[in-house]
mmCIF file of C-alpha atoms in Angstrom:
data_model
loop_
_atom_site.group_PDB
_atom_site.id
_atom_site.type_symbol
_atom_site.label_atom_id
_atom_site.label_comp_id
_atom_site.label_asym_id
_atom_site.label_seq_id
_atom_site.Cartn_x
_atom_site.Cartn_y
_atom_site.Cartn_z
ATOM 1 C CA UNK Q 152 40.504 28.267 20.335
ATOM 2 C CA UNK Q 153 43.970 27.019 21.181
ATOM 3 C CA UNK Q 154 46.833 26.544 18.803
ATOM 4 C CA UNK Q 155 48.380 23.197 18.353
ATOM 5 C CA UNK Q 156 51.340 22.243 16.200
ATOM 6 C CA UNK Q 157 52.401 19.339 14.097
ATOM 7 C CA UNK Q 158 54.985 18.856 11.232
ATOM 8 C CA UNK Q 159 52.681 19.159 8.231
ATOM 9 C CA UNK Q 160 53.697 21.736 5.686
ATOM 10 C CA UNK Q 161 50.441 23.652 5.997
ATOM 11 C CA UNK Q 162 50.710 24.388 9.652
ATOM 12 C CA UNK Q 163 52.755 27.598 9.317
ATOM 13 C CA UNK Q 164 50.215 28.874 6.730
ATOM 14 C CA UNK Q 165 47.337 27.971 8.884
ATOM 15 C CA UNK Q 166 48.995 29.494 11.976
ATOM 16 C CA UNK Q 167 49.645 32.740 10.181
ATOM 17 C CA UNK Q 168 46.074 32.951 8.932
ATOM 18 C CA UNK Q 169 44.732 32.395 12.516
ATOM 19 C CA UNK Q 170 46.962 35.061 13.891
ATOM 20 C CA UNK Q 171 46.126 37.492 11.120
ATOM 21 C CA UNK Q 172 42.540 36.836 11.856
ATOM 22 C CA UNK Q 173 43.029 38.131 15.375
ATOM 23 C CA UNK Q 174 43.246 34.898 17.367
ATOM 24 C CA UNK Q 175 44.813 35.468 20.768
ATOM 25 C CA UNK Q 176 48.318 33.930 20.641
ATOM 26 C CA UNK Q 177 48.164 33.422 24.473
ATOM 27 C CA UNK Q 178 44.917 31.431 24.783
ATOM 28 C CA UNK Q 179 45.670 28.836 27.460
ATOM 29 C CA UNK Q 180 44.307 25.245 27.628
ATOM 30 C CA UNK Q 181 42.891 23.693 30.793
ATOM 31 C CA UNK Q 182 46.316 23.293 32.287
ATOM 32 C CA UNK Q 183 47.143 26.963 31.637
ATOM 33 C CA UNK Q 184 49.501 26.263 28.729
ATOM 34 C CA UNK Q 185 49.646 28.901 26.139
ATOM 35 C CA UNK Q 186 50.913 28.131 22.502
ATOM 36 C CA UNK Q 187 54.448 28.950 23.495
ATOM 37 C CA UNK Q 188 54.202 26.374 26.251
ATOM 38 C CA UNK Q 189 52.653 23.789 23.849
ATOM 39 C CA UNK Q 190 55.672 24.148 21.448
ATOM 40 C CA UNK Q 191 57.880 22.575 24.165
ATOM 41 C CA UNK Q 192 55.768 19.421 24.093
ATOM 42 C CA UNK Q 193 56.461 18.838 20.392
ATOM 43 C CA UNK Q 194 59.363 17.070 19.109
ATOM 44 C CA UNK Q 195 62.102 19.625 18.194
ATOM 45 C CA UNK Q 196 62.253 20.132 14.423
ATOM 46 C CA UNK Q 197 63.492 22.920 12.220
ATOM 47 C CA UNK Q 198 59.933 24.343 12.367
ATOM 48 C CA UNK Q 199 59.922 24.807 16.226
ATOM 49 C CA UNK Q 200 62.052 27.915 15.974
ATOM 50 C CA UNK Q 201 60.017 29.203 13.101
ATOM 51 C CA UNK Q 202 56.648 28.754 15.032
ATOM 52 C CA UNK Q 203 58.097 30.368 18.121
ATOM 53 C CA UNK Q 204 59.364 33.436 16.295
ATOM 54 C CA UNK Q 205 56.053 33.653 14.466
ATOM 55 C CA UNK Q 206 54.040 33.682 17.716
ATOM 56 C CA UNK Q 207 56.456 36.193 19.264
ATOM 57 C CA UNK Q 208 56.021 38.337 16.135
ATOM 58 C CA UNK Q 209 52.324 38.536 16.941
ATOM 59 C CA UNK Q 210 53.093 39.599 20.379
ATOM 60 C CA UNK Q 211 52.621 36.242 22.241
ATOM 61 C CA UNK Q 212 53.463 36.662 25.985
ATOM 62 C CA UNK Q 213 56.960 35.343 26.447
ATOM 63 C CA UNK Q 214 56.438 35.428 30.266
ATOM 64 C CA UNK Q 215 53.032 33.678 30.294
ATOM 65 C CA UNK Q 216 52.686 31.161 33.148
ATOM 66 C CA UNK Q 217 50.786 27.866 33.399
ATOM 67 C CA UNK Q 218 48.759 26.733 36.365
ATOM 68 C CA UNK Q 219 52.052 25.643 37.986
ATOM 69 C CA UNK Q 220 53.608 29.028 37.256
ATOM 70 C CA UNK Q 221 55.885 27.635 34.590
ATOM 71 C CA UNK Q 222 56.987 29.943 31.897
ATOM 72 C CA UNK Q 223 57.787 28.700 28.352
ATOM 73 C CA UNK Q 224 61.520 28.992 29.195
ATOM 74 C CA UNK Q 225 61.024 26.746 32.259
ATOM 75 C CA UNK Q 226 59.465 23.972 30.010
ATOM 76 C CA UNK Q 227 61.978 24.546 27.124
ATOM 77 C CA UNK Q 228 64.927 24.064 29.336
ATOM 78 C CA UNK Q 229 63.287 21.100 31.154
ATOM 79 C CA UNK Q 230 62.572 19.333 27.894
ATOM 80 C CA UNK Q 231 65.931 20.120 26.319
ATOM 81 C CA UNK Q 232 64.488 22.204 23.387
ATOM 82 C CA UNK Q 233 67.698 23.879 22.350
ATOM 83 C CA UNK Q 234 66.459 25.951 19.581
ATOM 84 C CA UNK Q 235 63.423 27.109 21.431
ATOM 85 C CA UNK Q 236 65.699 28.050 24.545
ATOM 86 C CA UNK Q 237 67.778 30.186 22.258
ATOM 87 C CA UNK Q 238 64.746 31.908 20.746
ATOM 88 C CA UNK Q 239 63.272 32.622 24.080
ATOM 89 C CA UNK Q 240 66.482 33.928 25.626
ATOM 90 C CA UNK Q 241 67.128 36.151 22.562
ATOM 91 C CA UNK Q 242 63.672 37.499 22.908
ATOM 92 C CA UNK Q 243 64.121 38.534 26.526
ATOM 93 C CA UNK Q 244 62.587 35.669 28.424
ATOM 94 C CA UNK Q 245 62.803 35.970 32.270
ATOM 95 C CA UNK Q 246 65.418 33.696 33.835
ATOM 96 C CA UNK Q 247 64.422 34.638 37.306
ATOM 97 C CA UNK Q 248 60.761 33.776 37.270
ATOM 98 C CA UNK Q 249 59.705 31.189 39.905
ATOM 99 C CA UNK Q 250 57.504 28.156 39.230
ATOM 100 C CA UNK Q 251 55.220 26.692 41.887
ATOM 101 C CA UNK Q 252 58.242 24.791 43.433
ATOM 102 C CA UNK Q 253 60.326 27.980 43.718
ATOM 103 C CA UNK Q 254 62.596 27.094 40.793
ATOM 104 C CA UNK Q 255 63.932 29.465 38.214
ATOM 105 C CA UNK Q 256 64.737 28.492 34.643
ATOM 106 C CA UNK Q 257 68.446 28.669 35.776
ATOM 107 C CA UNK Q 258 67.698 26.202 38.599
ATOM 108 C CA UNK Q 259 66.306 23.806 36.154
ATOM 109 C CA UNK Q 260 69.196 24.301 33.764
ATOM 110 C CA UNK Q 261 71.722 23.443 36.479
ATOM 111 C CA UNK Q 262 69.701 20.377 37.612
ATOM 112 C CA UNK Q 263 69.594 19.103 33.973
ATOM 113 C CA UNK Q 264 73.270 19.776 33.530
ATOM 114 C CA UNK Q 265 74.051 17.469 36.432
ATOM 115 C CA UNK Q 266 71.859 14.712 35.013
ATOM 116 C CA UNK Q 267 72.600 15.128 31.341
ATOM 117 C CA UNK Q 268 76.154 16.415 30.882
ATOM 118 C CA UNK Q 269 75.904 16.452 27.094
ATOM 119 C CA UNK Q 270 73.505 19.405 27.041
ATOM 120 C CA UNK Q 271 76.148 22.038 27.414
ATOM 121 C CA UNK Q 272 74.470 24.578 25.223
ATOM 122 C CA UNK Q 273 71.877 25.161 27.880
ATOM 123 C CA UNK Q 274 74.644 26.292 30.248
ATOM 124 C CA UNK Q 275 75.952 28.675 27.624
ATOM 125 C CA UNK Q 276 72.505 30.202 27.120
ATOM 126 C CA UNK Q 277 72.007 30.692 30.732
ATOM 127 C CA UNK Q 278 75.417 32.177 31.041
ATOM 128 C CA UNK Q 279 74.629 34.604 28.328
ATOM 129 C CA UNK Q 280 71.643 35.593 30.470
ATOM 130 C CA UNK Q 281 74.020 36.007 33.427
ATOM 131 C CA UNK Q 282 76.255 38.291 31.364
ATOM 132 C CA UNK Q 283 73.226 40.449 31.006
ATOM 133 C CA UNK Q 284 72.884 40.398 34.787
ATOM 134 C CA UNK Q 285 76.577 41.269 35.264
ATOM 135 C CA UNK Q 286 76.342 44.216 32.718
ATOM 136 C CA UNK Q 287 73.407 45.845 34.498
ATOM 137 C CA UNK Q 288 73.324 47.425 37.981
ATOM 138 C CA UNK Q 289 70.701 46.272 40.429
ATOM 139 C CA UNK Q 290 68.863 48.245 42.977
ATOM 140 C CA UNK Q 291 69.780 46.338 46.127
ATOM 141 C CA UNK Q 292 66.803 46.445 48.559
ATOM 142 C CA UNK Q 293 64.535 43.909 50.214
ATOM 143 C CA UNK Q 294 62.568 43.467 46.996
ATOM 144 C CA UNK Q 295 65.541 41.268 45.553
ATOM 145 C CA UNK Q 296 65.849 39.047 48.642
ATOM 146 C CA UNK Q 297 64.738 35.971 46.718
ATOM 147 C CA UNK Q 298 67.104 36.737 43.887
ATOM 148 C CA UNK Q 299 69.910 37.121 46.373
ATOM 149 C CA UNK Q 300 69.218 33.732 47.787
ATOM 150 C CA UNK Q 301 69.362 32.303 44.338
ATOM 151 C CA UNK Q 302 72.721 33.897 43.768
ATOM 152 C CA UNK Q 303 74.258 32.680 46.955
ATOM 153 C CA UNK Q 304 72.834 29.243 46.211
ATOM 154 C CA UNK Q 305 74.450 28.874 42.789
ATOM 155 C CA UNK Q 306 77.412 31.016 43.129
ATOM 156 C CA UNK Q 307 79.781 28.048 42.469
ATOM 157 C CA UNK Q 308 77.794 26.831 39.476
ATOM 158 C CA UNK Q 309 77.452 30.138 37.652
ATOM 159 C CA UNK Q 310 79.932 33.012 37.985
ATOM 160 C CA UNK Q 311 77.796 35.750 39.515
ATOM 161 C CA UNK Q 312 80.572 37.630 41.297
ATOM 162 C CA UNK Q 313 80.224 40.518 38.858
ATOM 163 C CA UNK Q 314 76.691 41.325 39.658
ATOM 164 C CA UNK Q 315 76.830 44.704 41.430
ATOM 165 C CA UNK Q 316 74.479 47.073 43.298
ATOM 166 C CA UNK Q 317 73.572 50.323 41.474
ATOM 167 C CA UNK Q 318 73.743 52.569 44.572
ATOM 168 C CA UNK Q 319 76.816 51.190 46.362
ATOM 169 C CA UNK Q 320 78.762 49.235 43.702
ATOM 170 C CA UNK Q 321 78.956 46.167 46.166
ATOM 171 C CA UNK Q 322 78.936 42.713 44.719
ATOM 172 C CA UNK Q 323 75.512 41.176 45.275
ATOM 173 C CA UNK Q 324 76.998 37.798 45.960
ATOM 174 C CA UNK Q 325 78.805 39.164 49.033
ATOM 175 C CA UNK Q 326 75.823 40.839 50.683
ATOM 176 C CA UNK Q 327 73.526 39.442 53.287
ATOM 177 C CA UNK Q 328 69.881 40.061 53.864
ATOM 178 C CA UNK Q 329 70.662 42.589 56.692
ATOM 179 C CA UNK Q 330 72.871 44.458 54.186
ATOM 180 C CA UNK Q 331 70.250 44.957 51.609
ATOM 181 C CA UNK Q 332 67.545 45.587 54.113
ATOM 182 C CA UNK Q 333 69.546 48.102 56.094
ATOM 183 C CA UNK Q 334 67.607 51.054 54.827
ATOM 184 C CA UNK Q 335 64.385 49.420 55.923
ATOM 185 C CA UNK Q 336 65.885 48.603 59.289
ATOM 186 C CA UNK Q 337 66.886 52.189 59.643
ATOM 187 C CA UNK Q 338 63.382 53.254 58.632
ATOM 188 C CA UNK Q 339 61.808 50.945 61.171
ATOM 189 C CA UNK Q 340 64.165 52.061 63.887
ATOM 190 C CA UNK Q 341 63.300 55.682 63.170
ATOM 191 C CA UNK Q 342 59.684 54.928 63.341
ATOM 192 C CA UNK Q 343 60.146 53.037 66.680
ATOM 193 C CA UNK Q 344 62.138 55.887 68.131
ATOM 194 C CA UNK Q 345 59.599 58.482 66.992
ATOM 195 C CA UNK Q 346 56.828 56.553 68.596
ATOM 196 C CA UNK Q 347 58.767 56.135 71.785
ATOM 197 C CA UNK Q 348 59.416 59.880 71.842
ATOM 198 C CA UNK Q 349 55.839 60.695 71.317
ATOM 199 C CA UNK Q 350 54.801 58.238 74.082
ATOM 200 C CA UNK Q 351 57.324 59.752 76.395
ATOM 201 C CA UNK Q 352 56.243 63.313 75.548
ATOM 202 C CA UNK Q 353 52.621 62.345 76.110
ATOM 203 C CA UNK Q 354 53.395 60.681 79.415
ATOM 204 C CA UNK Q 355 55.363 63.802 80.460
ATOM 205 C CA UNK Q 356 52.457 66.149 79.458
ATOM 206 C CA UNK Q 357 49.971 63.977 81.435
ATOM 207 C CA UNK Q 358 52.173 63.839 84.441
ATOM 208 C CA UNK Q 359 52.692 67.569 84.289
ATOM 209 C CA UNK Q 360 48.951 68.123 83.997
ATOM 210 C CA UNK Q 361 48.183 65.902 87.024
ATOM 211 C CA UNK Q 362 50.799 67.658 89.099
ATOM 212 C CA UNK Q 363 49.694 71.237 88.136
ATOM 213 C CA UNK Q 364 46.104 70.500 87.084
ATOM 214 C CA UNK Q 365 44.617 73.082 89.397
ATOM 215 C CA UNK Q 366 46.822 75.839 88.172
ATOM 216 C CA UNK Q 367 46.257 74.730 84.534
ATOM 217 C CA UNK Q 368 42.504 74.665 84.945
ATOM 218 C CA UNK Q 369 42.636 78.034 86.387
ATOM 219 C CA UNK Q 370 44.669 79.447 83.537
ATOM 220 C CA UNK Q 371 42.509 77.722 80.891
ATOM 221 C CA UNK Q 372 39.171 78.590 82.337
ATOM 222 C CA UNK Q 373 40.129 82.104 82.961
ATOM 223 C CA UNK Q 374 40.845 82.553 79.382
ATOM 224 C CA UNK Q 375 37.771 80.688 78.236
ATOM 225 C CA UNK Q 376 39.885 78.107 76.359
ATOM 226 C CA UNK Q 377 37.824 75.069 77.729
ATOM 227 C CA UNK Q 378 34.636 76.842 78.534
ATOM 228 C CA UNK Q 379 32.837 75.289 75.605
ATOM 229 C CA UNK Q 380 33.070 71.926 77.378
ATOM 230 C CA UNK Q 381 31.331 73.203 80.466
ATOM 231 C CA UNK Q 382 27.681 73.775 80.029
ATOM 232 C CA UNK Q 383 25.767 74.244 83.243
ATOM 233 C CA UNK Q 384 23.063 76.482 81.773
ATOM 234 C CA UNK Q 385 20.691 73.656 81.064
ATOM 235 C CA UNK Q 386 21.169 72.400 84.702
ATOM 236 C CA UNK Q 387 20.631 75.882 86.142
ATOM 237 C CA UNK Q 388 18.239 77.426 83.614
ATOM 238 C CA UNK Q 389 15.706 78.134 86.436
ATOM 239 C CA UNK Q 390 18.180 80.124 88.465
ATOM 240 C CA UNK Q 391 17.644 83.861 88.622
ATOM 241 C CA UNK Q 392 21.137 84.936 89.739
ATOM 242 C CA UNK Q 393 24.503 83.882 88.848
ATOM 243 C CA UNK Q 394 25.950 84.691 92.284
ATOM 244 C CA UNK Q 395 24.625 85.169 95.745
ATOM 245 C CA UNK Q 396 27.152 87.232 97.732
ATOM 246 C CA UNK Q 397 27.159 86.458 101.432
ATOM 247 C CA UNK Q 398 28.967 89.058 103.523
ATOM 248 C CA UNK Q 399 28.689 91.009 106.671
ATOM 249 C CA UNK Q 400 27.119 94.494 106.293
ATOM 250 C CA UNK Q 401 30.437 95.834 107.769
ATOM 251 C CA UNK Q 402 32.192 94.674 104.542
ATOM 252 C CA UNK Q 403 29.554 96.400 102.315
ATOM 253 C CA UNK Q 404 32.086 99.021 101.067
ATOM 254 C CA UNK Q 405 34.322 96.110 99.741
ATOM 255 C CA UNK Q 406 31.449 94.412 98.115
ATOM 256 C CA UNK Q 407 29.982 97.401 96.446
ATOM 257 C CA UNK Q 408 33.145 99.285 95.562
ATOM 258 C CA UNK Q 409 35.525 96.507 94.472
ATOM 259 C CA UNK Q 410 33.774 93.199 94.090
ATOM 260 C CA UNK Q 411 30.482 94.032 92.534
ATOM 261 C CA UNK Q 412 31.603 96.513 89.903
ATOM 262 C CA UNK Q 413 34.099 94.032 88.632
ATOM 263 C CA UNK Q 414 31.637 91.197 88.411
ATOM 264 C CA UNK Q 415 28.588 93.064 87.108
ATOM 265 C CA UNK Q 416 30.184 95.563 84.757
ATOM 266 C CA UNK Q 417 33.135 93.592 83.569
ATOM 267 C CA UNK Q 418 33.237 91.495 80.459
ATOM 268 C CA UNK Q 419 31.310 88.671 82.231
ATOM 269 C CA UNK Q 420 28.417 90.731 83.405
ATOM 270 C CA UNK Q 421 27.468 88.388 86.170
ATOM 271 C CA UNK Q 422 24.047 88.846 87.764
ATOM 272 C CA UNK Q 423 24.531 89.270 91.487
ATOM 273 C CA UNK Q 424 22.185 88.880 94.395
ATOM 274 C CA UNK Q 425 23.126 91.391 97.225
ATOM 275 C CA UNK Q 426 20.868 91.312 100.267
ATOM 276 C CA UNK Q 427 21.075 94.994 100.848
ATOM 277 C CA UNK Q 428 19.752 95.643 97.345
ATOM 278 C CA UNK Q 429 17.890 92.479 96.116
ATOM 279 C CA UNK Q 430 16.145 90.944 99.057
ATOM 280 C CA UNK Q 431 12.380 91.070 99.028
ATOM 281 C CA UNK Q 432 11.128 93.680 101.546
ATOM 282 C CA UNK Q 433 8.845 92.433 104.186
ATOM 283 C CA UNK Q 434 10.065 88.799 103.969
ATOM 284 C CA UNK Q 435 11.813 87.174 106.934
ATOM 285 C CA UNK Q 436 15.544 86.994 106.837
ATOM 286 C CA UNK Q 437 15.388 83.223 106.753
ATOM 287 C CA UNK Q 438 13.108 83.159 103.785
ATOM 288 C CA UNK Q 439 15.327 85.681 102.020
ATOM 289 C CA UNK Q 440 18.298 83.540 102.718
ATOM 290 C CA UNK Q 441 16.606 80.494 101.377
ATOM 291 C CA UNK Q 442 15.366 82.457 98.378
ATOM 292 C CA UNK Q 443 18.857 83.713 97.485
ATOM 293 C CA UNK Q 444 20.551 80.371 97.852
ATOM 294 C CA UNK Q 445 17.968 78.452 95.901
ATOM 295 C CA UNK Q 446 17.933 80.988 93.044
ATOM 296 C CA UNK Q 447 21.673 81.430 92.635
ATOM 297 C CA UNK Q 448 24.115 79.278 90.704
ATOM 298 C CA UNK Q 449 26.755 79.940 93.239
ATOM 299 C CA UNK Q 450 27.088 81.334 96.683
ATOM 300 C CA UNK Q 451 30.064 83.639 97.276
ATOM 301 C CA UNK Q 452 31.102 83.770 100.894
ATOM 302 C CA UNK Q 453 33.223 86.806 101.884
ATOM 303 C CA UNK Q 454 34.912 85.463 104.992
ATOM 304 C CA UNK Q 455 36.353 88.016 107.406
ATOM 305 C CA UNK Q 456 36.424 88.707 111.081
ATOM 306 C CA UNK Q 457 33.156 90.721 110.461
ATOM 307 C CA UNK Q 458 31.583 87.731 108.838
ATOM 308 C CA UNK Q 459 32.315 85.619 111.889
ATOM 309 C CA UNK Q 460 30.600 88.154 114.117
ATOM 310 C CA UNK Q 461 27.409 88.070 112.059
ATOM 311 C CA UNK Q 462 24.863 85.471 113.044
ATOM 312 C CA UNK Q 463 22.877 85.920 109.796
ATOM 313 C CA UNK Q 464 26.078 85.776 107.632
ATOM 314 C CA UNK Q 465 26.891 82.282 109.183
ATOM 315 C CA UNK Q 466 23.286 81.305 108.704
ATOM 316 C CA UNK Q 467 23.696 82.048 104.940
ATOM 317 C CA UNK Q 468 26.768 79.778 104.813
ATOM 318 C CA UNK Q 469 24.878 76.908 106.522
ATOM 319 C CA UNK Q 470 21.935 77.276 104.112
ATOM 320 C CA UNK Q 471 24.260 77.325 101.096
ATOM 321 C CA UNK Q 472 26.200 74.283 102.458
ATOM 322 C CA UNK Q 473 22.951 72.390 102.987
ATOM 323 C CA UNK Q 474 21.848 73.093 99.516
ATOM 324 C CA UNK Q 475 25.200 71.962 98.000
ATOM 325 C CA UNK Q 476 25.085 68.757 100.004
ATOM 326 C CA UNK Q 477 21.553 68.095 98.758
ATOM 327 C CA UNK Q 478 22.440 68.535 95.155
ATOM 328 C CA UNK Q 479 25.910 66.960 95.536
ATOM 329 C CA UNK Q 480 27.355 69.889 93.694
ATOM 330 C CA UNK Q 481 29.875 72.338 94.938
ATOM 331 C CA UNK Q 482 28.055 75.679 94.792
ATOM 332 C CA UNK Q 483 30.007 77.491 97.520
ATOM 333 C CA UNK Q 484 32.934 79.787 96.699
ATOM 334 C CA UNK Q 485 34.905 80.829 99.737
ATOM 335 C CA UNK Q 486 36.923 84.083 99.589
ATOM 336 C CA UNK Q 487 39.059 84.920 102.609
ATOM 337 C CA UNK Q 488 39.130 88.698 102.726
ATOM 338 C CA UNK Q 489 41.065 89.290 105.814
ATOM 339 C CA UNK Q 490 43.134 86.824 107.872
ATOM 340 C CA UNK Q 491 41.106 84.732 110.243
ATOM 341 C CA UNK Q 492 42.091 82.252 112.924
ATOM 342 C CA UNK Q 493 40.731 78.714 112.541
ATOM 343 C CA UNK Q 494 40.040 78.689 116.313
ATOM 344 C CA UNK Q 495 37.545 81.528 115.711
ATOM 345 C CA UNK Q 496 35.456 79.489 113.258
ATOM 346 C CA UNK Q 497 32.447 77.422 114.263
ATOM 347 C CA UNK Q 498 32.913 73.637 113.694
ATOM 348 C CA UNK Q 499 31.044 73.435 110.422
ATOM 349 C CA UNK Q 500 32.885 76.350 108.766
ATOM 350 C CA UNK Q 501 36.174 74.941 110.150
ATOM 351 C CA UNK Q 502 35.573 71.513 108.574
ATOM 352 C CA UNK Q 503 34.547 73.127 105.313
ATOM 353 C CA UNK Q 504 37.686 75.159 105.063
ATOM 354 C CA UNK Q 505 39.957 72.112 105.831
ATOM 355 C CA UNK Q 506 38.153 70.030 103.195
ATOM 356 C CA UNK Q 507 37.746 72.597 100.323
ATOM 357 C CA UNK Q 508 39.830 75.046 98.453
ATOM 358 C CA UNK Q 509 39.445 78.737 99.036
ATOM 359 C CA UNK Q 510 40.608 82.020 97.417
ATOM 360 C CA UNK Q 511 42.562 84.732 99.257
ATOM 361 C CA UNK Q 512 41.773 88.326 98.377
ATOM 362 C CA UNK Q 513 45.504 89.098 98.615
ATOM 363 C CA UNK Q 514 46.479 86.432 96.050
ATOM 364 C CA UNK Q 515 47.839 88.177 92.936
ATOM 365 C CA UNK Q 516 45.848 85.658 90.846
ATOM 366 C CA UNK Q 517 42.694 86.325 92.765
ATOM 367 C CA UNK Q 518 40.502 87.320 89.764
ATOM 368 C CA UNK Q 519 41.711 84.346 87.672
ATOM 369 C CA UNK Q 520 40.996 81.914 90.567
ATOM 370 C CA UNK Q 521 37.635 83.511 91.133
ATOM 371 C CA UNK Q 522 36.787 83.341 87.508
ATOM 372 C CA UNK Q 523 37.630 79.641 87.437
ATOM 373 C CA UNK Q 524 35.347 78.983 90.359
ATOM 374 C CA UNK Q 525 32.435 81.017 89.002
ATOM 375 C CA UNK Q 526 29.769 79.584 86.784
ATOM 376 C CA UNK Q 527 30.759 79.787 83.067
ATOM 377 C CA UNK Q 528 28.650 80.668 80.224
ATOM 378 C CA UNK Q 529 29.541 80.171 76.563
ATOM 379 C CA UNK Q 530 31.617 82.924 74.846
ATOM 380 C CA UNK Q 531 32.746 84.498 78.171
ATOM 381 C CA UNK Q 532 36.195 85.959 78.341
ATOM 382 C CA UNK Q 533 38.320 86.070 81.499
ATOM 383 C CA UNK Q 534 37.978 88.848 84.140
ATOM 384 C CA UNK Q 535 39.897 92.173 83.585
#
C-alpha cells in the first residue's frame, strides 16, 4: 500500500504504526512517486519536515526516482518546499542526479530563482551543497563529463571555481573534455599503435616467408616441425617402397656406400627399392621399371654422366615422369651427383630440369633438402 499524508493529528501516529509493521517506505504509485515524492505535493506545514524525517528514519530511499527520473529533491525545489529541501539536503540528497529532461536539482533551483526572486533560501541550500563539492576532491576522468558540462554551464550562477581534481589539483571549471579524457586518449593511442605494430610485424613475417619460403620449408620439414600437417600415408598406403632409386650401375658404389645406408639405417629408416637388389628375377626390365615406379612413393633420380649413358636409366625417368603426370603429383626427386651439361640431356629431361627444382650432391644442405623432398611419416626426425 502507498502512504499518503494530510494534516490530521493522527497521521503521524498512523504512519509510525505502518512503518513499525514493516510497510515499505519506498512503495511507488503508478507514476513512480514514493512517499518522499508525495510529501512535495502536500501544502507545506510544520508536519512536512516531521513526516520526512520519520520516513528517512525508517530508511526511505532519499535518491528514489519517479517515472520521469525525478528525485524528491527535484520536486521539493520545483514546488518551493523550503523545509523539505533543507531536510533532504541535510540528509545527503544528491544534487547532481538528472531527471528525464537532463536537469539536476541545482538546474531547477537556478531556474526558479530567476522566476521567483523571493525564494533565496533555495540558493543558500544549493550553495551549501556546492560547499560540499568544493571541500571534496574529485576523480577527474571521462565519467564526470556530464558534471563538467553542468559546472561550465552554471559557473556564473554558482561559485564553482574551487572544485578541484584529486589527482592533479586542477580546477574542474577550467578543464575541457579532452583534458579529463586525456588518459583514455593515451590508452586508445597505445592500443592503436600496438595494433599497428602487430600488423606491421605480421606483414613483415608474411613477406619474409614468401621471399624465403623454400628455405623455410626445408628447415622446418627437415626438423619435423610441420610434418604433422603432411599426411600422405592414407594416399600411398598401397605403396610397398618409400623410394625407388634410379641410377646407373656405374654409380652403384655411391648408392650402396653413401646414399642407401643413410636413408635405410638412419633415423628415418626409409624402405628403398634398388634394382640390383629388389627387382624380381626373370621379369623383363620394362616390367620391373613399371613395378618399381608404381609401388614407390617417390622416384629418386641420381643424375650423372653415367646416367645419361644408360638407356634403361633414362627409361626409368620417363616411366616415373609419366606416372607423376598421370597422378598430377610430383613424385620425382632429382639429385645431380656430378656436373652435367644441359646440351647432353635429351629433350624431356632438359625440360624437366628447367621447370623443376633439383638437389646437388655438393650442396652443404644436401641432406636437409633431400629430407624435405622425401615422403614424410609422422614422428620422423631429420636426417643425420
